[in-house]
């Protein structure tokens, strides 16, 4: 378990929030794991996994990949979140194979490298020392067309190799929508053309930028009707609350409704919930009981920790966007009602909708489940706006106020 220093003592923190998680730090997702595993083992299957950020997609996909490899199959995950060129995608696929398949990769790589005609070499990973294959750095400056050809060769050769060895390889391309940043629509058509003929590779495309993904799937676009779609939903609320309580109890803390309070304040994203729970442990100093007030204090401390970055972001917003953000934080009645427009100086009914659309596009706001309103992507940004930006207009609310809260999400009584 992770060690946290508290007042000179170290306390085991049973929650992790950095990177992907597995083992005791991971809960639930049995249906998703079974589904992803099945796709990774089914020749030529193609699936799209999409959902909001910080839900646990990458962790679940990584676990599905390792479960396939542990039981004699072959699967790999390539993280494309930072890729800037097609060449980077090729490198991520190669290094993903080495990471995911570990020692069993040995035979495959020599054959694969041979097929890639000597342009690939093995370099040690500075963190683990493991040898990772990558293309010569010069391919990043190749023409776009040449880089696409290289990616085609990587994928085609993986398919031929799998065919020759009479096996299937499951390939996860995580944050695949990033190809639209440097490849435009033609990149999507290119990728479609390459993968649709593969009978020995199955593909899972995963992503969290929903508006980009939705656009990629529209009629007339390359991925229209090509992929089975799987919406990656939140972990069930009661399960999450009970798991948090159980983990707190495992380090001898007494969760007096703490799990439920974490879920209420943090909302549906798994990482946000775990982050509040983790902060509760950091602050607990072995005091034993964690009731609603401690959870609220942990939530406020996270908002304070993020003050610099949120303030910098806030200052990049236009006045109109700032008012829309204030309205989403402070009003539960939607942006276009006359009362909200007047109270938050939003102007005519079209103006707040336009500002909200740009905030939606940039991922700062998301639509409510019923599609009729907006909520903050991050519960911590919501708390910051309540604490720091509502006072500008003379409105004082508790940082724990949740404007969108319905009767289903009632606050537990403060103890
Ligand atoms: N099933 C789970 N059980 C417990 N914690 C989880 C689970 N899934 C995710 N988390 C928490 O969420 C964090 C982020 O997980 P992960 O990176 O898998 O999410 P993601 O949806 O891929 O996020 P991103 O949108 O940033 O790519 C983890 O570090 C962990 O704190
Ligand atoms: Mg991810």
Coordinates of C-alpha atoms in Angstrom, one line a residue, residues 71-259:
X71 CA -4.3 -16.9 -19.7
X72 CA -2.3 -17.7 -22.8
X73 CA -3.8 -15.1 -25.3
X74 CA -2.1 -12.1 -26.8
X75 CA -3.1 -8.5 -26.3
X76 CA -1.5 -5.1 -26.0
X77 CA -2.4 -1.6 -25.1
X78 CA -1.0 1.5 -26.8
X79 CA -1.6 4.9 -25.1
X80 CA -1.9 7.6 -27.7
X81 CA -2.8 10.4 -25.4
X82 CA 0.5 12.2 -26.0
X83 CA 1.1 11.3 -29.6
X84 CA 1.9 14.2 -31.9
X85 CA 2.6 12.3 -35.2
X86 CA 1.7 9.1 -36.9
X87 CA 5.3 8.0 -36.2
X88 CA 4.5 8.3 -32.4
X89 CA 1.5 6.0 -32.8
X90 CA 3.7 3.4 -34.4
X91 CA 6.2 3.7 -31.6
X92 CA 3.5 3.4 -28.9
X93 CA 2.1 0.2 -30.5
X94 CA 5.6 -1.4 -30.5
X95 CA 6.4 -0.3 -27.0
X96 CA 2.9 -1.2 -25.8
X97 CA 3.5 -4.7 -27.1
X98 CA 6.7 -5.1 -25.2
X99 CA 5.1 -3.7 -22.0
X100 CA 1.9 -5.7 -22.2
X101 CA 3.2 -9.0 -23.3
X102 CA 6.4 -9.0 -21.2
X103 CA 8.7 -12.0 -21.7
X104 CA 6.3 -13.8 -23.9
X105 CA 6.9 -11.0 -26.4
X106 CA 10.4 -12.3 -27.0
X107 CA 9.7 -14.6 -30.0
X108 CA 7.2 -12.2 -31.5
X109 CA 9.4 -9.2 -31.5
X110 CA 12.2 -10.7 -33.4
X111 CA 9.8 -11.8 -36.1
X112 CA 8.0 -8.5 -36.1
X113 CA 11.2 -6.5 -36.2
X114 CA 12.4 -8.6 -39.2
X115 CA 9.2 -7.7 -41.0
X116 CA 9.7 -4.0 -40.3
X117 CA 12.9 -4.2 -42.2
X118 CA 15.6 -3.1 -39.8
X119 CA 14.2 0.4 -39.0
X120 CA 13.4 -0.6 -35.5
X121 CA 15.9 -0.9 -32.6
X122 CA 15.6 -1.8 -28.9
X123 CA 16.2 0.9 -26.3
X124 CA 16.2 0.5 -22.6
X125 CA 13.2 2.0 -20.7
X126 CA 14.8 4.5 -18.3
X127 CA 12.2 3.6 -15.6
X128 CA 12.2 -0.2 -15.8
X129 CA 15.3 -1.1 -17.8
X130 CA 13.2 -3.3 -20.0
X131 CA 14.1 -3.2 -23.7
X132 CA 11.5 -1.4 -25.8
X133 CA 11.4 -1.4 -29.5
X134 CA 11.1 1.9 -31.4
X135 CA 11.6 3.3 -34.8
X136 CA 14.5 5.6 -35.6
X137 CA 13.7 9.2 -34.5
X138 CA 14.1 10.4 -38.1
X139 CA 10.8 8.9 -39.1
X140 CA 9.0 11.7 -37.1
X141 CA 10.2 14.1 -39.8
X142 CA 9.0 11.9 -42.7
X143 CA 6.2 13.3 -44.8
X144 CA 2.7 12.6 -43.5
X145 CA 2.1 10.0 -46.2
X146 CA 5.3 8.2 -45.4
X147 CA 4.5 8.1 -41.7
X148 CA 1.0 6.7 -42.5
X149 CA 2.7 4.0 -44.6
X150 CA 4.9 3.1 -41.6
X151 CA 1.8 2.8 -39.4
X152 CA 0.1 0.7 -42.1
X153 CA 3.2 -1.6 -42.1
X154 CA 3.2 -1.9 -38.3
X155 CA -0.5 -3.0 -38.3
X156 CA -0.4 -5.1 -41.4
X157 CA 2.7 -7.0 -40.2
X158 CA 1.1 -7.6 -36.8
X159 CA -1.9 -9.1 -38.6
X160 CA 0.3 -11.3 -40.9
X161 CA 2.4 -12.4 -38.0
X162 CA -0.7 -13.4 -36.0
X163 CA -2.1 -15.2 -39.0
X164 CA 1.2 -17.1 -39.5
X165 CA 1.2 -18.1 -35.9
X166 CA -2.5 -19.0 -36.0
X167 CA -3.4 -16.7 -33.2
X168 CA -5.4 -13.5 -32.6
X169 CA -3.8 -10.3 -31.2
X170 CA -6.1 -7.9 -29.3
X171 CA -5.0 -4.3 -29.7
X172 CA -6.3 -1.4 -27.5
X173 CA -5.7 2.1 -28.9
X174 CA -6.3 4.3 -25.8
X175 CA -7.3 8.0 -26.5
X176 CA -7.4 7.2 -30.2
X177 CA -9.3 10.4 -31.0
X178 CA -6.0 12.2 -30.8
X179 CA -5.3 11.2 -34.4
X180 CA -7.7 13.9 -35.4
X181 CA -5.3 16.5 -33.9
X182 CA -2.6 15.8 -36.5
X183 CA -4.2 13.7 -39.1
X184 CA -7.6 15.3 -39.9
X185 CA -10.4 13.3 -41.4
X186 CA -8.3 11.7 -44.0
X187 CA -6.3 10.0 -41.2
X188 CA -9.5 8.3 -40.0
X189 CA -10.3 7.0 -43.5
X190 CA -6.7 5.7 -43.8
X191 CA -7.0 3.9 -40.4
X192 CA -10.3 2.4 -41.4
X193 CA -8.9 1.1 -44.7
X194 CA -6.0 -0.6 -42.9
X195 CA -7.9 -2.3 -40.1
X196 CA -11.0 -3.4 -41.8
X197 CA -9.3 -6.2 -43.7
X198 CA -7.5 -7.6 -40.6
X199 CA -8.8 -11.0 -39.6
X200 CA -6.2 -11.8 -36.9
X201 CA -6.2 -8.6 -34.9
X202 CA -9.1 -7.3 -32.9
X203 CA -9.3 -3.7 -32.0
X204 CA -10.6 -1.7 -29.1
X205 CA -10.6 2.1 -29.6
X206 CA -11.0 4.0 -26.4
X207 CA -11.4 7.7 -25.7
X208 CA -12.8 10.3 -23.4
X209 CA -13.3 13.4 -25.6
X210 CA -16.9 12.6 -26.3
X211 CA -17.7 15.4 -28.7
X212 CA -14.7 14.5 -30.9
X213 CA -15.6 10.8 -30.8
X214 CA -19.3 11.5 -31.6
X215 CA -18.2 13.5 -34.6
X216 CA -15.9 10.7 -35.8
X217 CA -18.9 8.3 -35.7
X218 CA -21.3 10.4 -37.7
X219 CA -22.8 9.5 -41.0
X220 CA -20.3 10.2 -43.8
X221 CA -17.3 9.9 -41.4
X222 CA -14.8 7.0 -41.5
X223 CA -15.9 5.1 -38.4
X224 CA -19.7 5.3 -39.1
X225 CA -21.2 1.9 -38.2
X226 CA -17.8 0.2 -38.1
X227 CA -17.5 -0.3 -34.4
X228 CA -19.6 -1.8 -31.7
X229 CA -20.1 0.9 -29.1
X230 CA -19.7 0.5 -25.4
X231 CA -20.5 3.4 -23.1
X232 CA -18.2 3.3 -20.0
X233 CA -20.6 4.4 -17.2
X234 CA -19.9 5.3 -13.6
X235 CA -19.5 2.6 -11.0
X236 CA -22.8 2.1 -9.1
X237 CA -23.1 4.7 -6.3
X238 CA -23.8 2.3 -3.5
X239 CA -21.0 0.0 -4.5
X240 CA -18.5 2.9 -4.6
X241 CA -19.6 4.2 -1.2
X242 CA -19.4 0.7 0.4
X243 CA -15.9 0.1 -1.1
X244 CA -14.6 3.4 0.2
X245 CA -15.9 2.5 3.7
X246 CA -14.3 -0.9 3.5
X247 CA -11.0 0.5 2.5
X248 CA -11.1 3.1 5.3
X249 CA -11.9 0.4 7.8
X250 CA -8.9 -1.6 6.5
X251 CA -6.6 1.1 7.9
X252 CA -8.6 1.2 11.2
X253 CA -10.5 4.4 10.4
X254 CA -14.2 4.5 11.2
X255 CA -16.2 5.5 8.2
X256 CA -19.3 7.2 9.5
X257 CA -21.1 7.5 6.1
X258 CA -17.8 8.7 4.6
X259 CA -18.1 6.7 1.4

